[in-house]
Coordinates of C-alpha atoms (C1' of nucleotides) and ligand atoms in Angstrom, one line a residue:
Chain A
M1 CA 23.5 16.5 6.1
E2 CA 25.0 18.6 3.4
H3 CA 27.6 15.4 2.9
R4 CA 24.2 13.6 2.5
I5 CA 22.8 15.8 0.1
E6 CA 26.6 15.0 -2.2
Q7 CA 26.2 12.0 -1.8
I8 CA 22.5 11.9 -3.3
K9 CA 23.4 14.3 -6.1
K10 CA 26.7 11.9 -7.4
Q11 CA 23.8 9.1 -7.4
L12 CA 22.0 10.9 -9.4
H13 CA 24.3 12.0 -11.9
A14 CA 25.6 8.7 -11.7
Q15 CA 22.4 7.7 -13.8
N16 CA 21.5 11.5 -15.7
Y17 CA 19.4 13.2 -13.1
K18 CA 19.7 15.9 -12.6
L19 CA 19.8 17.5 -8.5
T20 CA 16.9 19.8 -9.0
P21 CA 16.1 22.7 -6.4
Q22 CA 12.4 20.6 -6.4
R23 CA 14.1 17.3 -5.9
E24 CA 16.8 18.8 -3.2
A25 CA 14.5 20.6 -1.6
T26 CA 12.5 17.0 -0.6
V27 CA 15.5 15.3 0.0
R28 CA 16.4 18.2 2.9
V29 CA 12.9 17.2 4.3
L30 CA 13.8 14.1 4.5
L31 CA 17.0 14.6 6.1
E32 CA 15.7 16.6 8.5
R33 CA 12.7 14.1 9.3
E34 CA 14.9 11.2 9.0
E35 CA 13.0 9.0 12.0
D36 CA 9.9 9.7 10.7
H37 CA 7.7 7.6 8.0
L38 CA 6.6 10.1 5.7
S39 CA 3.3 10.1 3.2
A40 CA 4.4 12.0 0.0
E41 CA 1.5 14.6 1.2
D42 CA 3.4 14.5 4.2
V43 CA 6.9 15.5 2.4
Y44 CA 5.3 18.0 -0.2
L45 CA 3.8 19.7 2.3
L46 CA 6.9 20.4 4.4
V47 CA 9.1 21.2 1.6
K48 CA 5.8 24.1 0.9
E49 CA 7.0 25.4 3.5
K50 CA 10.2 26.6 2.5
S51 CA 9.6 26.1 -1.1
P52 CA 5.4 27.1 -1.6
E53 CA 6.2 26.6 -5.4
I54 CA 6.7 23.2 -5.5
G55 CA 3.5 21.2 -6.7
L56 CA 2.9 17.9 -5.8
A57 CA 3.4 15.8 -8.6
T58 CA 6.7 16.9 -8.9
V59 CA 7.0 15.3 -5.3
Y60 CA 5.5 12.2 -6.5
R61 CA 8.0 11.5 -8.8
T62 CA 10.5 12.8 -7.2
L63 CA 9.7 10.3 -4.1
E64 CA 9.7 7.5 -6.9
L65 CA 12.8 8.2 -8.5
L66 CA 14.2 8.1 -5.3
S67 CA 12.9 4.6 -4.8
E68 CA 14.9 3.7 -7.5
L69 CA 17.9 4.7 -6.9
K70 CA 17.1 3.2 -3.6
I71 CA 18.6 6.5 -2.0
V72 CA 14.9 5.6 -0.2
D73 CA 12.7 2.4 0.1
K74 CA 8.9 2.7 0.0
I75 CA 6.6 1.1 2.9
N76 CA 3.6 0.5 3.3
F77 CA 2.5 -0.1 7.0
G78 CA -1.0 -1.2 5.4
D79 CA -3.3 2.5 6.4
G80 CA -3.7 3.4 3.2
V81 CA -1.2 5.2 2.4
S82 CA 2.3 4.7 0.5
R83 CA 5.2 6.7 3.3
Y84 CA 8.7 6.8 1.9
D85 CA 12.0 6.1 4.2
L86 CA 15.6 7.3 4.0
R87 CA 17.4 4.2 2.9
K88 CA 20.7 4.4 6.0
E89 CA 23.4 5.5 4.8
G90 CA 25.9 2.3 3.5
A91 CA 23.3 -0.1 5.2
K92 CA 22.9 -2.9 2.2
H93 CA 19.2 -3.5 3.3
F94 CA 16.2 -1.8 4.5
H95 CA 16.4 -1.6 8.2
H96 CA 12.5 -2.7 10.2
H97 CA 10.5 -0.8 11.6
L98 CA 8.6 -2.2 15.8
V99 CA 4.4 -0.7 15.1
C100 CA 2.5 -0.7 17.9
I101 CA -1.4 -1.6 17.2
E102 CA -2.5 -0.3 20.3
C103 CA -0.7 3.7 19.4
G104 CA 0.5 3.3 16.2
S105 CA 3.9 4.3 16.8
V106 CA 6.7 3.2 14.8
E107 CA 10.5 2.2 15.5
E108 CA 13.2 1.6 14.2
I109 CA 15.8 -1.6 14.2
V110 CA 19.3 -1.1 12.5
N111 CA 20.1 -4.5 13.0
D112 CA 20.9 -6.9 10.1
L113 CA 18.7 -10.4 12.6
L114 CA 18.3 -11.8 8.6
E115 CA 21.1 -13.1 7.9
D116 CA 20.8 -16.5 9.0
V117 CA 16.8 -16.0 7.6
E118 CA 18.9 -15.4 4.1
K119 CA 21.0 -18.6 3.9
I120 CA 17.9 -19.9 4.5
V121 CA 15.6 -18.0 2.1
E122 CA 19.1 -18.5 -0.4
K123 CA 19.9 -21.9 0.0
D124 CA 16.6 -24.2 0.9
F125 CA 14.5 -22.0 -1.8
G126 CA 16.7 -21.4 -4.7
F127 CA 15.2 -17.6 -4.3
E128 CA 18.8 -15.2 -4.6
V129 CA 17.9 -12.4 -1.1
K130 CA 18.3 -8.3 -2.8
D131 CA 16.2 -7.1 -0.2
H132 CA 13.5 -7.4 2.2
R133 CA 10.4 -5.6 3.9
L134 CA 9.9 -6.7 8.1
T135 CA 7.8 -5.4 10.5
F136 CA 6.6 -6.2 13.3
H137 CA 2.9 -5.6 14.5
G138 CA 2.6 -5.7 18.5
I139 CA 3.1 -3.7 21.0
C140 CA 5.3 -0.8 21.9
R141 CA 7.2 -0.2 25.8
Q142 CA 4.4 2.1 26.5
C143 CA 1.3 0.7 25.5
Q144 CA 2.4 -2.0 27.6
G145 CA 3.1 0.2 31.2
A146 CA -0.4 1.4 30.7
V147 CA -1.5 -1.9 30.7
V148 CA 0.3 -2.0 33.9
K149 CA -0.5 0.8 35.3
A150 CA -4.8 0.5 33.8
T151 CA -4.5 -3.4 35.9
Q152 CA -3.6 -1.8 39.3
Chain B
M1 CA -13.1 -27.5 2.3
E2 CA -16.5 -27.7 4.5
H3 CA -14.5 -28.4 7.3
R4 CA -13.0 -24.6 7.0
I5 CA -16.3 -23.6 6.6
E6 CA -17.7 -24.5 9.3
Q7 CA -14.6 -23.8 11.7
I8 CA -15.2 -20.0 10.3
K9 CA -18.4 -20.1 10.7
K10 CA -17.5 -20.8 14.1
Q11 CA -15.6 -18.4 14.7
L12 CA -18.0 -15.8 12.9
H13 CA -21.0 -17.3 15.4
A14 CA -18.1 -16.4 18.1
Q15 CA -18.2 -12.6 17.7
N16 CA -22.0 -12.7 17.0
Y17 CA -21.5 -12.3 13.7
K18 CA -23.7 -14.5 10.6
L19 CA -21.7 -16.4 8.1
T20 CA -24.1 -14.6 5.3
P21 CA -24.5 -16.2 1.3
Q22 CA -22.2 -13.5 0.6
R23 CA -19.6 -13.8 3.1
E24 CA -20.1 -17.9 2.3
A25 CA -19.3 -17.8 -1.4
T26 CA -16.4 -15.2 -0.5
V27 CA -14.9 -17.2 1.6
R28 CA -15.4 -20.9 -0.9
V29 CA -13.1 -18.1 -3.0
L30 CA -10.8 -17.4 -1.1
L31 CA -10.4 -21.5 -0.4
E32 CA -10.7 -22.6 -4.4
R33 CA -7.4 -19.6 -4.2
E34 CA -5.9 -20.5 -1.2
E35 CA -1.9 -19.9 -3.2
D36 CA -3.0 -17.1 -4.6
H37 CA -3.2 -13.5 -3.3
L38 CA -5.7 -12.2 -4.8
S39 CA -6.6 -8.3 -5.4
A40 CA -10.2 -7.2 -4.1
E41 CA -11.7 -6.6 -7.2
D42 CA -9.9 -10.0 -7.4
V43 CA -12.1 -11.5 -5.3
Y44 CA -15.4 -9.4 -6.5
L45 CA -14.9 -10.7 -10.0
L46 CA -14.7 -14.2 -9.1
V47 CA -17.3 -14.3 -6.3
K48 CA -19.6 -13.0 -9.2
E49 CA -18.6 -16.1 -11.5
K50 CA -21.3 -18.3 -9.0
S51 CA -23.0 -15.8 -7.2
P52 CA -23.6 -13.0 -9.7
E53 CA -25.5 -10.1 -7.8
I54 CA -22.8 -9.5 -4.6
G55 CA -21.7 -6.2 -4.4
L56 CA -18.0 -5.1 -4.4
A57 CA -18.2 -3.3 -1.3
T58 CA -19.8 -5.9 0.0
V59 CA -16.8 -8.0 -1.1
Y60 CA -14.6 -5.6 0.5
R61 CA -16.8 -5.7 3.6
T62 CA -16.1 -9.0 4.0
L63 CA -12.9 -9.3 3.6
E64 CA -12.2 -6.1 6.1
L65 CA -14.5 -8.5 8.6
L66 CA -12.0 -11.1 7.8
S67 CA -9.5 -9.7 8.4
E68 CA -10.3 -8.4 12.3
L69 CA -11.0 -11.8 13.0
K70 CA -7.6 -12.9 11.6
I71 CA -8.7 -15.4 9.5
V72 CA -7.5 -13.6 6.6
D73 CA -3.5 -11.8 6.0
K74 CA -4.0 -8.6 4.3
I75 CA -0.8 -7.8 2.5
N76 CA 0.2 -5.1 0.4
F77 CA 3.5 -5.8 -1.7
G78 CA 3.9 -2.5 -3.5
D79 CA 1.2 -2.8 -6.4
G80 CA -0.4 -0.3 -5.4
V81 CA -3.7 -2.2 -4.2
S82 CA -3.8 -4.6 -0.6
R83 CA -4.1 -9.1 -1.2
Y84 CA -6.5 -10.6 1.3
D85 CA -4.2 -14.0 2.3
L86 CA -6.4 -16.8 3.5
R87 CA -4.0 -17.7 7.1
K88 CA -2.5 -21.1 7.2
E89 CA -5.0 -23.4 9.0
G90 CA -4.1 -23.7 13.2
A91 CA -0.8 -21.3 12.2
K92 CA -0.5 -18.3 15.2
H93 CA 1.6 -16.2 13.0
F94 CA 1.2 -14.6 9.2
H95 CA 3.0 -16.1 7.0
H96 CA 6.6 -15.1 4.7
H97 CA 7.0 -14.0 0.4
L98 CA 9.2 -14.2 -1.8
V99 CA 8.1 -11.7 -3.8
C100 CA 10.3 -11.9 -7.7
I101 CA 11.4 -8.1 -9.2
E102 CA 12.5 -9.7 -12.8
C103 CA 8.6 -11.6 -13.0
G104 CA 6.0 -10.6 -10.3
S105 CA 6.4 -13.3 -9.0
V106 CA 5.2 -14.5 -5.6
E107 CA 5.8 -17.7 -3.8
E108 CA 5.1 -18.7 0.1
I109 CA 7.2 -19.5 3.0
V110 CA 5.0 -21.3 5.7
N111 CA 8.0 -22.3 8.1
D112 CA 8.4 -20.1 11.4
L113 CA 11.7 -18.1 10.5
L114 CA 11.8 -15.6 12.4
E115 CA 11.6 -17.1 16.4
D116 CA 15.2 -16.5 17.5
V117 CA 14.2 -12.4 15.3
E118 CA 11.6 -12.2 17.1
K119 CA 13.3 -13.0 20.3
I120 CA 15.5 -10.5 20.2
V121 CA 12.6 -8.0 19.8
E122 CA 11.1 -8.6 22.6
K123 CA 14.1 -9.0 24.7
D124 CA 16.3 -6.3 23.3
F125 CA 13.6 -3.9 22.2
G126 CA 11.0 -4.3 24.4
F127 CA 8.5 -4.9 22.0
E128 CA 6.1 -8.2 22.9
V129 CA 5.0 -9.4 19.1
K130 CA 1.7 -11.0 18.5
D131 CA 2.1 -10.7 14.5
H132 CA 4.8 -10.5 11.5
R133 CA 5.0 -8.9 7.8
L134 CA 8.1 -10.4 6.0
T135 CA 8.4 -10.3 1.9
F136 CA 12.4 -11.1 0.6
H137 CA 12.7 -8.9 -2.8
G138 CA 14.8 -11.2 -5.5
I139 CA 15.1 -13.3 -7.7
C140 CA 13.2 -16.3 -7.8
R141 CA 14.8 -20.1 -8.9
Q142 CA 13.2 -19.3 -12.4
C143 CA 14.6 -16.5 -13.5
Q144 CA 18.1 -17.1 -12.5
G145 CA 17.7 -19.6 -14.7
A146 CA 16.5 -17.7 -17.0
V147 CA 19.7 -15.3 -17.2
V148 CA 22.5 -18.4 -16.7
K149 CA 20.2 -19.7 -20.3
A150 CA 20.2 -15.9 -21.6
T151 CA 23.8 -15.3 -21.3
Q152 CA 25.3 -18.8 -22.6
Chain C
dA1 C1' 25.3 35.0 -26.7
dC2 C1' 22.0 32.4 -29.3
dA3 C1' 19.6 29.1 -30.8
dT4 C1' 19.5 23.6 -30.1
dT5 C1' 17.8 20.2 -27.8
dA6 C1' 16.2 17.4 -23.7
dA7 C1' 14.6 17.0 -18.7
dT8 C1' 12.0 18.8 -15.8
dT9 C1' 8.2 21.3 -13.6
dT10 C1' 3.4 22.8 -13.1
dA11 C1' -1.4 22.7 -13.1
dT12 C1' -5.2 20.3 -14.1
dA13 C1' -7.7 16.3 -15.8
dA14 C1' -8.1 11.8 -14.9
dT15 C1' -8.4 7.2 -13.1
dT16 C1' -8.3 3.7 -9.4
dA17 C1' -8.8 2.3 -4.5
dT18 C1' -11.3 2.4 -1.3
dT19 C1' -15.2 4.2 2.5
dA20 C1' -19.6 6.4 3.4
dT21 C1' -24.1 6.4 2.6
dT22 C1' -29.3 5.1 2.6
dA23 C1' -32.6 2.5 1.1
dA24 C1' -34.0 -2.1 1.3
dT25 C1' -34.1 -6.9 2.1
dA26 C1' -32.7 -10.9 5.4
dT27 C1' -32.1 -12.9 9.9
dA28 C1' -33.2 -13.7 14.8
dA29 C1' -35.5 -12.7 18.8
dA30 C1' -39.8 -11.4 21.4
Chain D
dT1 C1' -46.8 -12.0 13.9
dT2 C1' -44.6 -7.5 15.0
dT3 C1' -40.3 -6.0 16.7
dA4 C1' -34.9 -4.5 16.2
dT5 C1' -31.1 -5.5 14.1
dA6 C1' -28.1 -7.1 10.6
dT7 C1' -26.4 -7.2 6.5
dT8 C1' -26.1 -6.3 1.8
dA9 C1' -26.7 -3.6 -2.9
dA10 C1' -26.4 0.8 -5.4
dT11 C1' -24.8 4.9 -5.8
dA12 C1' -22.1 8.7 -3.6
dA13 C1' -17.7 10.9 -1.9
dT14 C1' -14.2 10.8 -0.9
dA15 C1' -9.2 10.2 -1.7
dA16 C1' -3.9 8.4 -2.7
dT17 C1' -1.1 8.5 -7.1
dT18 C1' -1.1 8.6 -12.3
dA19 C1' -0.9 11.2 -16.8
dT20 C1' -0.9 14.6 -19.6
dA21 C1' 0.0 18.9 -22.1
dA22 C1' 2.2 23.6 -21.6
dA23 C1' 6.0 26.1 -19.9
dT24 C1' 10.4 25.9 -17.9
dT25 C1' 14.7 25.1 -16.9
dA26 C1' 19.1 23.1 -17.9
dA27 C1' 23.1 21.7 -20.7
dT28 C1' 25.0 20.9 -25.2
dG29 C1' 26.7 22.7 -29.7
dT30 C1' 27.7 26.6 -32.5
Ligands
MN1 MN1 11.8 3.2 9.1
MN2 MN1 -0.1 -16.1 1.2
ZN3 ZN1 2.3 1.9 21.5
ZN4 ZN1 10.8 -14.6 -11.2

DNA sequence: ACATTAATTTATAATTATTATTAATATAAA
DNA sequence: TTTATATTAATAATAATTATAAATTAATGT
């Protein structure tokens, strides 16, 4: 935890940004909920629990800044809000997601999986890939089980 | 054109929906601009040119309906608006996109490319894939050329 | 330590995209 | 033609996000 905070502090300083108490509180929430996919409002409410004086606009600005620095990735699962996802330590690319169309659960895949596809994109389409967003929509393991149960 | 309209009409009727003049006008705009990635507002303005009496909410409702029927795919490139993309004729899955971070251009890839990846997702993660969203962020061919030019 | 400057935050207003409501209209069925 | 249902238009409401301006904080130089 403290190690990642230090690391992020360095990344901010490298671009002449400060790690203000508000920014640190925001980062801490993201670290504590690393598996989750929080909206700006979600983050705001969680930060507020420990730092009640923080403003919503500050959270938005902080998340925007962290996105620019590639510390978090902004993603939209189609439910009308942007969600913010801490990039895995040392990861070059954003990780992938499995969204269940039955229960809405979101699972993460940290394996790269796209190396071959990216080679094709670079060669056949002349496109220099910097990052990607890959989301699968389907039925999660639990919901598959539920269907089997229901039809028995 | 007329052929695809007829096809969509059937898809609507199969679910007890009517192809009203407003819906047809909307579909025609989507067909005419098949390569583009129009927002609801974009579609509205284009439909209005030919059917000035249409309301924005109707366009939203129509696009929502077409999404439910998998006739169009709703996608978000992170610029704050949903965009609507006609599904390629007969395509089982949504196609992919290359978004240039320099000029903002969006190119389409209709090749599947994900067959192997989906097999892994199904086997290793027990997730039954129904559809996907894959977008690459990077530098398009033109912008790569521009950089070379600029540094010569 | 004090003054100066720039960065940041807060509080709030404004904007924008999207959805909900309700009365009117069109369509289909009886 | 009547009746029921689906759909639309017009508008209001909502919700997410961004902009603004004054206040605060942090860094810098004296
Ligand atoms: Mn994630
Ligand atoms: Mn497309
Ligand atoms: Zn599920
Ligand atoms: Zn480009």
